[in-house]
Coordinates of N, CA and C in Angstrom, one line a residue:
X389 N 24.9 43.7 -70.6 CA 25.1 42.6 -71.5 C 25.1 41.3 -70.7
X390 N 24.3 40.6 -71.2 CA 24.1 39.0 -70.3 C 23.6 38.1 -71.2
X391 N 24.4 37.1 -71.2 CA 24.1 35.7 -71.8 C 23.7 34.5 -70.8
X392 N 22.6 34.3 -71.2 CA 22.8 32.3 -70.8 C 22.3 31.5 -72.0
X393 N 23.5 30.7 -71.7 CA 23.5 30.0 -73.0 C 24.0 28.4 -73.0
X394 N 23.1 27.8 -73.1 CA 23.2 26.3 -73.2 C 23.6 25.6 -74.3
X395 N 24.2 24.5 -74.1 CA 25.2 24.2 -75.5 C 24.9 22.4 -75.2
X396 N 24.2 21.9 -76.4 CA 23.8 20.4 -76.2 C 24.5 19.6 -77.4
X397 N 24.6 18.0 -76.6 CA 24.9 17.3 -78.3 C 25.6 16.2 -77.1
X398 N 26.6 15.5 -77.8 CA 26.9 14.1 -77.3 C 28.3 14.4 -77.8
X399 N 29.3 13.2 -76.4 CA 30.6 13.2 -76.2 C 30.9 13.0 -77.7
X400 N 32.6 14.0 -77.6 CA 33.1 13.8 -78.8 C 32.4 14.8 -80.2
X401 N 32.0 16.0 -79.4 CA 31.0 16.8 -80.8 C 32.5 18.1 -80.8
X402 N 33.0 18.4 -79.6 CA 34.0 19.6 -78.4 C 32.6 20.7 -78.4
X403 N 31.7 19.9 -77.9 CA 31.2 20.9 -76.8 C 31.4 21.8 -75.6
X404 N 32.5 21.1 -75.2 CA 33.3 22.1 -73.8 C 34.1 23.0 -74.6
X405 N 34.7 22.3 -75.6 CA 35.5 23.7 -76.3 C 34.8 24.5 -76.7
X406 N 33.8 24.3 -77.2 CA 32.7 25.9 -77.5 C 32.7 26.5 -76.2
X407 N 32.1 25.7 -75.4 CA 31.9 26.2 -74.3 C 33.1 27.2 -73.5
X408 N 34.0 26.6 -73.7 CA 35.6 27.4 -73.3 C 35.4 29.0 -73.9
X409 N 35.4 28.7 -75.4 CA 35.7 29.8 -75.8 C 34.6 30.4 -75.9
X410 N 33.4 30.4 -75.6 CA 32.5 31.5 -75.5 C 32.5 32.4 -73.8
X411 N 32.9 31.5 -72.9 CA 33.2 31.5 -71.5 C 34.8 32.9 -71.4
X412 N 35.4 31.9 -72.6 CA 36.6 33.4 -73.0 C 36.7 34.5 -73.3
X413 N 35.7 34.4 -74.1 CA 35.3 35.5 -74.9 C 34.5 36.5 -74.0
X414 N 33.6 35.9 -73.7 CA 32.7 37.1 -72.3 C 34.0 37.7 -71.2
X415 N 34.9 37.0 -70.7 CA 35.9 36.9 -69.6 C 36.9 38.3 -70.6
X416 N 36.9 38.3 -71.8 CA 37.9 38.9 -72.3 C 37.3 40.4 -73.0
X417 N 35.7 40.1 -72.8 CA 35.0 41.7 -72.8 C 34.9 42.4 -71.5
X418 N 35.5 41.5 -70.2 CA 35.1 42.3 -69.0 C 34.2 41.5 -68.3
X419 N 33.3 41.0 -68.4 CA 32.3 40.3 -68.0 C 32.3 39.4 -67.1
X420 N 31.9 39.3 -66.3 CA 31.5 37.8 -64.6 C 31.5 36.1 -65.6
X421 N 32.1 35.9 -65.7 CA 31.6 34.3 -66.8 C 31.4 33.4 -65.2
X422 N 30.5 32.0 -65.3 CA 30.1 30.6 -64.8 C 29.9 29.6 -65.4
X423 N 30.5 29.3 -65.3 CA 30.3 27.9 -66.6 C 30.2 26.3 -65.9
X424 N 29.1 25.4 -66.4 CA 29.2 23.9 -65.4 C 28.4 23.5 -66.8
X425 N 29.2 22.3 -66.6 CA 29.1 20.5 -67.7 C 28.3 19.8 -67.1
X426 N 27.5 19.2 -67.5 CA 26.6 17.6 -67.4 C 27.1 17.0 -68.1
X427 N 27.7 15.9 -67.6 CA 28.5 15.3 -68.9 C 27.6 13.8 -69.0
X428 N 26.7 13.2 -69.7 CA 26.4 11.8 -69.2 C 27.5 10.4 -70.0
X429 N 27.1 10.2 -70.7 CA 28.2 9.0 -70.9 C 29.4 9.6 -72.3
X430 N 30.0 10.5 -71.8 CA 30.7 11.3 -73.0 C 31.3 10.7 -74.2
X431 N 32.3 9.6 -73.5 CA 33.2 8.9 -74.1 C 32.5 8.0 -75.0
X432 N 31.1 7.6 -74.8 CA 30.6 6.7 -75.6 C 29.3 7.6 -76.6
X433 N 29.2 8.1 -76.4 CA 28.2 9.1 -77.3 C 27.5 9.8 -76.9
X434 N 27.2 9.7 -75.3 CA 26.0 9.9 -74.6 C 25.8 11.5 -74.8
X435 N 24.8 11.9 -74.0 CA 24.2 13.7 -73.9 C 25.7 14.6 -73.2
X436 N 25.8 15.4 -73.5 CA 26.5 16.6 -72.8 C 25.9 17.6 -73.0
X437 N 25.6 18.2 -72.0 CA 25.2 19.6 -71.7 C 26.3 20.5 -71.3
X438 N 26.7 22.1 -71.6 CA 27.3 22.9 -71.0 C 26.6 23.8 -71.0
X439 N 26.6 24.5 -69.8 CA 25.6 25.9 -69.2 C 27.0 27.1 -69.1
X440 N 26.8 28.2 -69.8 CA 27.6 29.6 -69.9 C 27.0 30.7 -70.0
X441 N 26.8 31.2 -68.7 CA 26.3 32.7 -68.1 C 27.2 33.2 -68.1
X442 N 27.1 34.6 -68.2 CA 28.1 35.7 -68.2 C 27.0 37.3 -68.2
X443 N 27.4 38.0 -67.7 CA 27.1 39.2 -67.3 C 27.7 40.8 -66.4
X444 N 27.1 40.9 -65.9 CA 28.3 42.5 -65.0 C 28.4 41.5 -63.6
X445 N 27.5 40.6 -63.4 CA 27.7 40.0 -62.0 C 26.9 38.6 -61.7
X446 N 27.7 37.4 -62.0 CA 27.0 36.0 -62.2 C 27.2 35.4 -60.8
X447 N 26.1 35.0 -60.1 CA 26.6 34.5 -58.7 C 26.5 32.6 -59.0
X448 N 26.1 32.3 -59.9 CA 25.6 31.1 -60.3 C 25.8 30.4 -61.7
X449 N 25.9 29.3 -62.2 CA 26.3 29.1 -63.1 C 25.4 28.5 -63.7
X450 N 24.2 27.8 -62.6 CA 23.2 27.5 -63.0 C 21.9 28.3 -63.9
X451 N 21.4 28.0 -65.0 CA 20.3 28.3 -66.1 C 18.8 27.8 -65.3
X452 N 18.0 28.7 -65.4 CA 16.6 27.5 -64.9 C 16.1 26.8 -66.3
X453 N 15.4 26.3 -66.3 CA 14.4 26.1 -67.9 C 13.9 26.8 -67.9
X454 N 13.6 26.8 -69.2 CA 13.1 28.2 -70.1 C 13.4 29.7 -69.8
X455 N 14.7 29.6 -69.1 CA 15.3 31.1 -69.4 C 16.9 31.4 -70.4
X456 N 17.3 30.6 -70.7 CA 18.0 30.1 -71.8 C 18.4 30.9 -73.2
X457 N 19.0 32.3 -73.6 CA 18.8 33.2 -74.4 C 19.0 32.4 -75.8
X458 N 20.0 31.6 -75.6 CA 20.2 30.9 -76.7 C 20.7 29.3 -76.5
X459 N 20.4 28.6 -77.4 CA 20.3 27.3 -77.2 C 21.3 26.7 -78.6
X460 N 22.4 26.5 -78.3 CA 23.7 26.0 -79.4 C 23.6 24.0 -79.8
X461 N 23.2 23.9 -80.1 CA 23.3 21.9 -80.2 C 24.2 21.5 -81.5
X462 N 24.3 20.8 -81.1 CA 25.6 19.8 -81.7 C 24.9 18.7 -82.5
X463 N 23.5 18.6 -82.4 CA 23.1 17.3 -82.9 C 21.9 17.9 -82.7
X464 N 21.1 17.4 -84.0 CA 19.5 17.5 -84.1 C 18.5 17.0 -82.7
X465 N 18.3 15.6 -82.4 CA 17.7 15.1 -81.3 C 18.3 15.7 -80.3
X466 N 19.4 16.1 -80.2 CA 19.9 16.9 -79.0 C 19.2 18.2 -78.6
X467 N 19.0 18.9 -80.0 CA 18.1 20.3 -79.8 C 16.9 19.9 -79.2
X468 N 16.2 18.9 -79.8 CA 14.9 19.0 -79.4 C 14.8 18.3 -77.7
X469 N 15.4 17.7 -77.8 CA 15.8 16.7 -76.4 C 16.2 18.0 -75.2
X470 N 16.6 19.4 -75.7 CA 17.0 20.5 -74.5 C 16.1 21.4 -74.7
X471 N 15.2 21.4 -75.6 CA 14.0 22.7 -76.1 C 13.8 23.5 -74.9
X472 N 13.6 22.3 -73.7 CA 13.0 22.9 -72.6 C 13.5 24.4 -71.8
X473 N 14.8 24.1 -72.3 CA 16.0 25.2 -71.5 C 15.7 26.3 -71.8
X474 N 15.1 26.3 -73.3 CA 15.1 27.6 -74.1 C 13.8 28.4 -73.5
X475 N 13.8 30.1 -73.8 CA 13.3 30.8 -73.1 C 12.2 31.1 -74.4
X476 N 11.1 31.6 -74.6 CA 9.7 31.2 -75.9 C 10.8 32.6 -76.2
X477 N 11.6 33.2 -76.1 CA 12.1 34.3 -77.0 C 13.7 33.8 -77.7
X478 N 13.6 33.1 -77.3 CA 15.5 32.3 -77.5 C 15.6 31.9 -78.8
X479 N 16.6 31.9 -79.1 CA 17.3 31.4 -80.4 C 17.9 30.2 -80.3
X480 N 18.1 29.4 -81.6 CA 18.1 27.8 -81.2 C 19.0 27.7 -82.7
X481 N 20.0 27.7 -82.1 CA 21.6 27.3 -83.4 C 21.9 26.2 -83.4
X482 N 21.2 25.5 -84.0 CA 21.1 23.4 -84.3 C 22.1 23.1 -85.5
X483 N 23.1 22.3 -85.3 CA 23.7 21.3 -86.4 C 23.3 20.3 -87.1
X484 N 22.6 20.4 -88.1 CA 22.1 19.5 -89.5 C 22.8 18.3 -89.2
X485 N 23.4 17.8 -87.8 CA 24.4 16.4 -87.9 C 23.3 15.3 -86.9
X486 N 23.3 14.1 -87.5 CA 22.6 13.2 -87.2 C 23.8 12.2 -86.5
X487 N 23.7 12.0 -85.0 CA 24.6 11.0 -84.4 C 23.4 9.7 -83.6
X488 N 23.9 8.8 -84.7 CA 22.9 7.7 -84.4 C 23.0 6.9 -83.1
X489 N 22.1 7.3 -82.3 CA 22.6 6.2 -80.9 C 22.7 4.7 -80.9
X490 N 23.2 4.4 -79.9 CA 23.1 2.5 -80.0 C 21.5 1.9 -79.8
X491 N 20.5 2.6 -79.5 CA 19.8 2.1 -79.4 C 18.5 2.3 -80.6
X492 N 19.2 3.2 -81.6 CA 19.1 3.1 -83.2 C 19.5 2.2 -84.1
X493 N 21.2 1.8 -83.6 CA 21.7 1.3 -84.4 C 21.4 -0.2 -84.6
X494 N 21.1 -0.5 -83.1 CA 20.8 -2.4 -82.6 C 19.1 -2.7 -83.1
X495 N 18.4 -1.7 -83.9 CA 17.2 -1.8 -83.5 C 15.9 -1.3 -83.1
X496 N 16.3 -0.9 -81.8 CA 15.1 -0.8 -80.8 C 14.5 0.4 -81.1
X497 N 14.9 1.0 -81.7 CA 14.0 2.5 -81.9 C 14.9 2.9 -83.0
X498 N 14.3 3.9 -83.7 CA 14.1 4.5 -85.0 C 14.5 6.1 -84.6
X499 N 15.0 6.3 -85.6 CA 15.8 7.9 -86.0 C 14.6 8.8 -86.3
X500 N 14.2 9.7 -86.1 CA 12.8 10.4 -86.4 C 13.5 11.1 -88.3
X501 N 12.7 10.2 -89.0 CA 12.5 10.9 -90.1 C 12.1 12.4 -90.8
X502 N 11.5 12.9 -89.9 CA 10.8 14.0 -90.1 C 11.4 15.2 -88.4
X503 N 12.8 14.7 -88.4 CA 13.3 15.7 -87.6 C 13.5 17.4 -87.8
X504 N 13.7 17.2 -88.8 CA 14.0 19.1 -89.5 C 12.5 19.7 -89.0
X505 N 11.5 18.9 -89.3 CA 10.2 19.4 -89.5 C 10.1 20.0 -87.8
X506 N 10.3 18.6 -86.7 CA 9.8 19.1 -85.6 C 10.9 20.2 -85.0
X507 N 12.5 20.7 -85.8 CA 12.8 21.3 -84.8 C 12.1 22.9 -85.4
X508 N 11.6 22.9 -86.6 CA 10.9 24.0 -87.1 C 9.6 24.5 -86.4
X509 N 8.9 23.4 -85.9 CA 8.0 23.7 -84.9 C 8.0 24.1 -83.7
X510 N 9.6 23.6 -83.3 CA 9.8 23.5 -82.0 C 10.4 24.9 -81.5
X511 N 11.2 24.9 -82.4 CA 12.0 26.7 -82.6 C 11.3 27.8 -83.6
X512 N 10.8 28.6 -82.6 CA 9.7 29.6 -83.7 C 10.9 30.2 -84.3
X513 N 12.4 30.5 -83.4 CA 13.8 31.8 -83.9 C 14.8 30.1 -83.9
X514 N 15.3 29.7 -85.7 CA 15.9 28.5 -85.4 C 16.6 28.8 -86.9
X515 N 17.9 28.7 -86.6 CA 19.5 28.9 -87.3 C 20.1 27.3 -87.5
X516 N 19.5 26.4 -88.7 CA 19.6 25.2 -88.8 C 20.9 25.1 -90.1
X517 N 21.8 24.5 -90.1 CA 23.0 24.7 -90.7 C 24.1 22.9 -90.8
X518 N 24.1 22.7 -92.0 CA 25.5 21.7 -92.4 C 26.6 21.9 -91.8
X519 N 26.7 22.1 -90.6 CA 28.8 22.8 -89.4 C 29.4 21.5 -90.4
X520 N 29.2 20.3 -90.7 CA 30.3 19.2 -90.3 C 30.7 19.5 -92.1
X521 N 29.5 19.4 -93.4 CA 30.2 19.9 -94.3 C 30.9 21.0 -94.6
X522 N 30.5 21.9 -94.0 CA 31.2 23.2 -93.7 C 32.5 22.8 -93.7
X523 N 33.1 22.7 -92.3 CA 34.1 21.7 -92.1 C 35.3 20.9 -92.9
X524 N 34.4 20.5 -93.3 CA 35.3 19.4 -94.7 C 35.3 20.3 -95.7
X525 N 34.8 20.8 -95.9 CA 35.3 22.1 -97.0 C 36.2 22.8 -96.4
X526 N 36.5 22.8 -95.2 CA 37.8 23.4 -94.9 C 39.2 22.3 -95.1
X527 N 38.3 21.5 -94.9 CA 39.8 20.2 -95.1 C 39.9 19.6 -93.4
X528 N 38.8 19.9 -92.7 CA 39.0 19.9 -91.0 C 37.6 18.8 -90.4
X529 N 37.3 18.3 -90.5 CA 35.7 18.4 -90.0 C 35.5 18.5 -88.4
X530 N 37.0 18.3 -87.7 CA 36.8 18.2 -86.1 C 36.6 19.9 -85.4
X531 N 36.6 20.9 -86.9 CA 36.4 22.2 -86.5 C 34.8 22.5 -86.7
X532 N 34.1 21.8 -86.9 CA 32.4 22.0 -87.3 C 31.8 22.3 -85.9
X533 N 32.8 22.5 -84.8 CA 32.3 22.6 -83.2 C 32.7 24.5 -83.4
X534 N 33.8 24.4 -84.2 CA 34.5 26.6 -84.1 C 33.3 27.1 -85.0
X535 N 33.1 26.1 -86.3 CA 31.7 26.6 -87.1 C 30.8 27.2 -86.3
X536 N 30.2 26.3 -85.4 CA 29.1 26.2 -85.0 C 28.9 27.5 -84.0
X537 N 30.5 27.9 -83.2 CA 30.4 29.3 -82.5 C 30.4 29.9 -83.1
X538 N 31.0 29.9 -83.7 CA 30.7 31.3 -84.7 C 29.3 31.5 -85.3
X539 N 28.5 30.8 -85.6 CA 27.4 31.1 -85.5 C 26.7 31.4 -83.7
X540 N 26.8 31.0 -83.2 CA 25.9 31.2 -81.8 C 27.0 32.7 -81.7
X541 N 28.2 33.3 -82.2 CA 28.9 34.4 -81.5 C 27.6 35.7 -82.6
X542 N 27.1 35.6 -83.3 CA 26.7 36.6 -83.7 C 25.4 37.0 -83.3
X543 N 25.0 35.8 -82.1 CA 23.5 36.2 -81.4 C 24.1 36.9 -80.2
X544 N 25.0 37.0 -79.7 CA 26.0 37.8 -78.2 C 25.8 38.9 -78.8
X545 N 25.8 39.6 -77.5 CA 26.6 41.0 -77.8 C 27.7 41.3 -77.5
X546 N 28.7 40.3 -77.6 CA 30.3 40.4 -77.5 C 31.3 41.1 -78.5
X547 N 31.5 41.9 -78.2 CA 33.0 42.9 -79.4 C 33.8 41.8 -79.8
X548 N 33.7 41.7 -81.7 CA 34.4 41.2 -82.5 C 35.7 40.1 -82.1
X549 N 36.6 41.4 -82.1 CA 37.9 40.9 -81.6 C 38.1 40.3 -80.3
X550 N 37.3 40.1 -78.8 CA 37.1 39.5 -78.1 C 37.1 37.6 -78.5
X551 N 36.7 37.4 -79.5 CA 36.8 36.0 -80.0 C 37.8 35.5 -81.0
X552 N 38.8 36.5 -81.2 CA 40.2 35.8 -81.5 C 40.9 35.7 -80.4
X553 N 40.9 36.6 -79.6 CA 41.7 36.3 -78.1 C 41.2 34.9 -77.8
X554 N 40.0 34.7 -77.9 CA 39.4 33.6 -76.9 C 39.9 32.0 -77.6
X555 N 39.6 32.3 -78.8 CA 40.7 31.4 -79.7 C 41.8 30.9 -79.5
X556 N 42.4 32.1 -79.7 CA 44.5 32.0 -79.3 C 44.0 31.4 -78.0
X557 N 43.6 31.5 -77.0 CA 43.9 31.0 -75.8 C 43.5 29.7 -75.1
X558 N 42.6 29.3 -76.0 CA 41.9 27.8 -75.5 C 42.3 26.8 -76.6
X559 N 42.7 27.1 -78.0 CA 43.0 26.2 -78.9 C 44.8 26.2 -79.0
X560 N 45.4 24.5 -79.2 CA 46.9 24.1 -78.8 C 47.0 25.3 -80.1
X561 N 48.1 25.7 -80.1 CA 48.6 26.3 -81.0 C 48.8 26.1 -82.5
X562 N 48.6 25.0 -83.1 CA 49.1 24.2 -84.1 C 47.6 24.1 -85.2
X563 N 46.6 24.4 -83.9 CA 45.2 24.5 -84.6 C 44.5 26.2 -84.4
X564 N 45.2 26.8 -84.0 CA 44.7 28.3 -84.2 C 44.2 28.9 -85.7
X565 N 45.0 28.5 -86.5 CA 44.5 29.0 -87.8 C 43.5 28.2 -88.3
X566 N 43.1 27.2 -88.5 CA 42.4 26.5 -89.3 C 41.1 27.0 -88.1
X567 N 41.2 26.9 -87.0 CA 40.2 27.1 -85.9 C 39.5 28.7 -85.9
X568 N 40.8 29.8 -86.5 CA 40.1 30.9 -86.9 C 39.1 31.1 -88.1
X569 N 39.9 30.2 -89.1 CA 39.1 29.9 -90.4 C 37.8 29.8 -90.0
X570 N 37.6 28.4 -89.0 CA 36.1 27.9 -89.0 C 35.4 29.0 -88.4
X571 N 35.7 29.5 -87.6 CA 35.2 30.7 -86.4 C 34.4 31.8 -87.3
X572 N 35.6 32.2 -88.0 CA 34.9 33.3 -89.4 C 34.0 32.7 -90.9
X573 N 34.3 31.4 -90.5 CA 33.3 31.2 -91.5 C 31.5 31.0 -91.0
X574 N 31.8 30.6 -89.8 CA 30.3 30.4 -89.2 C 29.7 31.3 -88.8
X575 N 30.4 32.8 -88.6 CA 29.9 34.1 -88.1 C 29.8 34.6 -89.0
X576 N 30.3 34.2 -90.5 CA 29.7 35.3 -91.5 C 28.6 34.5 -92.5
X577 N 27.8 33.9 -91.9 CA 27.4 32.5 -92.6 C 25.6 33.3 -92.7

């Protein structure tokens, strides 16, 4: 059983916390986990990348391009902006959420209208989904990051129960439930 799995979008999506807990989750089936951030301008919106290998024996934490089993984004331009990571057999679990950059918002460039279209081209295996209404239907929207694992947890081959441990142990306590809610809503989705 081996994963690599790249996790894209921009500061402030909890990209690392996906990342945590899918990192936990392998760690809590037995498995070698590696995990390393690209963080670029987080605090202000910028790209974040998290890379999470896990297998019987990970000497590296580094992914090459295009070996990438599954590709998790947080943001549409984000998927297509990491396509490259993905492996022509990979799965590509993209969030329907549009985060408009400053160089949208001042002007200088334009939001691609016809984004859905290219990530349909772009991803022949593509799990394109609303996390953030999801979310607000819970009463939560800062959980549309647990949504969104729980969808990427049903392309693993990780045991069930492995990802409520992983839960309990990376989320403060006060958000465990609401955080399991979203978890099982995105895995049975």
């Amino acid at each position: 059983m081996t994963g690599n799995i790249i996790l894209a979008g921009v500061g402030g999506q909890g990209i690392l916390l996906s990342a945590q807990l899918i990192a936990a989750a392998a760690a809590a089936a037995g498995l070698d986990v590696k995990t390393n951030e690209i963080h670029g301008m987080a605090q202000r919106g910028g790209s974040v990348i998290a890379l999470v290998k896990f297998g019987e024996k990970v000497h590296s934490p580094l992914i090459l391009e295009g070996t990438a089993t599954l590709l998790g984004a947080f943001e549409m331009i984000e998927a297509l902006r990491n396509a490259h990571w993905l492996a022509s057999d990979g799965t590509a679990v993209v969030a329907r959420d549009k985060v408009i950059p400053v160089t949208v918002s001042s002007g200088k460039a334009a939001y691609p209208e016809d984004v859905e279209d290219r990530l349909k081209k772009v991803f022949p295996c593509l799990e394109l989904r609303d996390v953030t209404a999801m979310a607000k239907e819970l009463g939560n929207s800062r959980v549309a990051n647990t949504i969104l694992t729980g969808m990427i947890s049903r392309h693993l081959e990780l045991p069930e129960e492995v990802w409520t441990e992983a839960i309990k142990s990376c989320v403060k306590p006060k958000f465990i439930d609401i955080n399991l809610k979203a978890f099982e809503l995105g895995r049975g989705e």
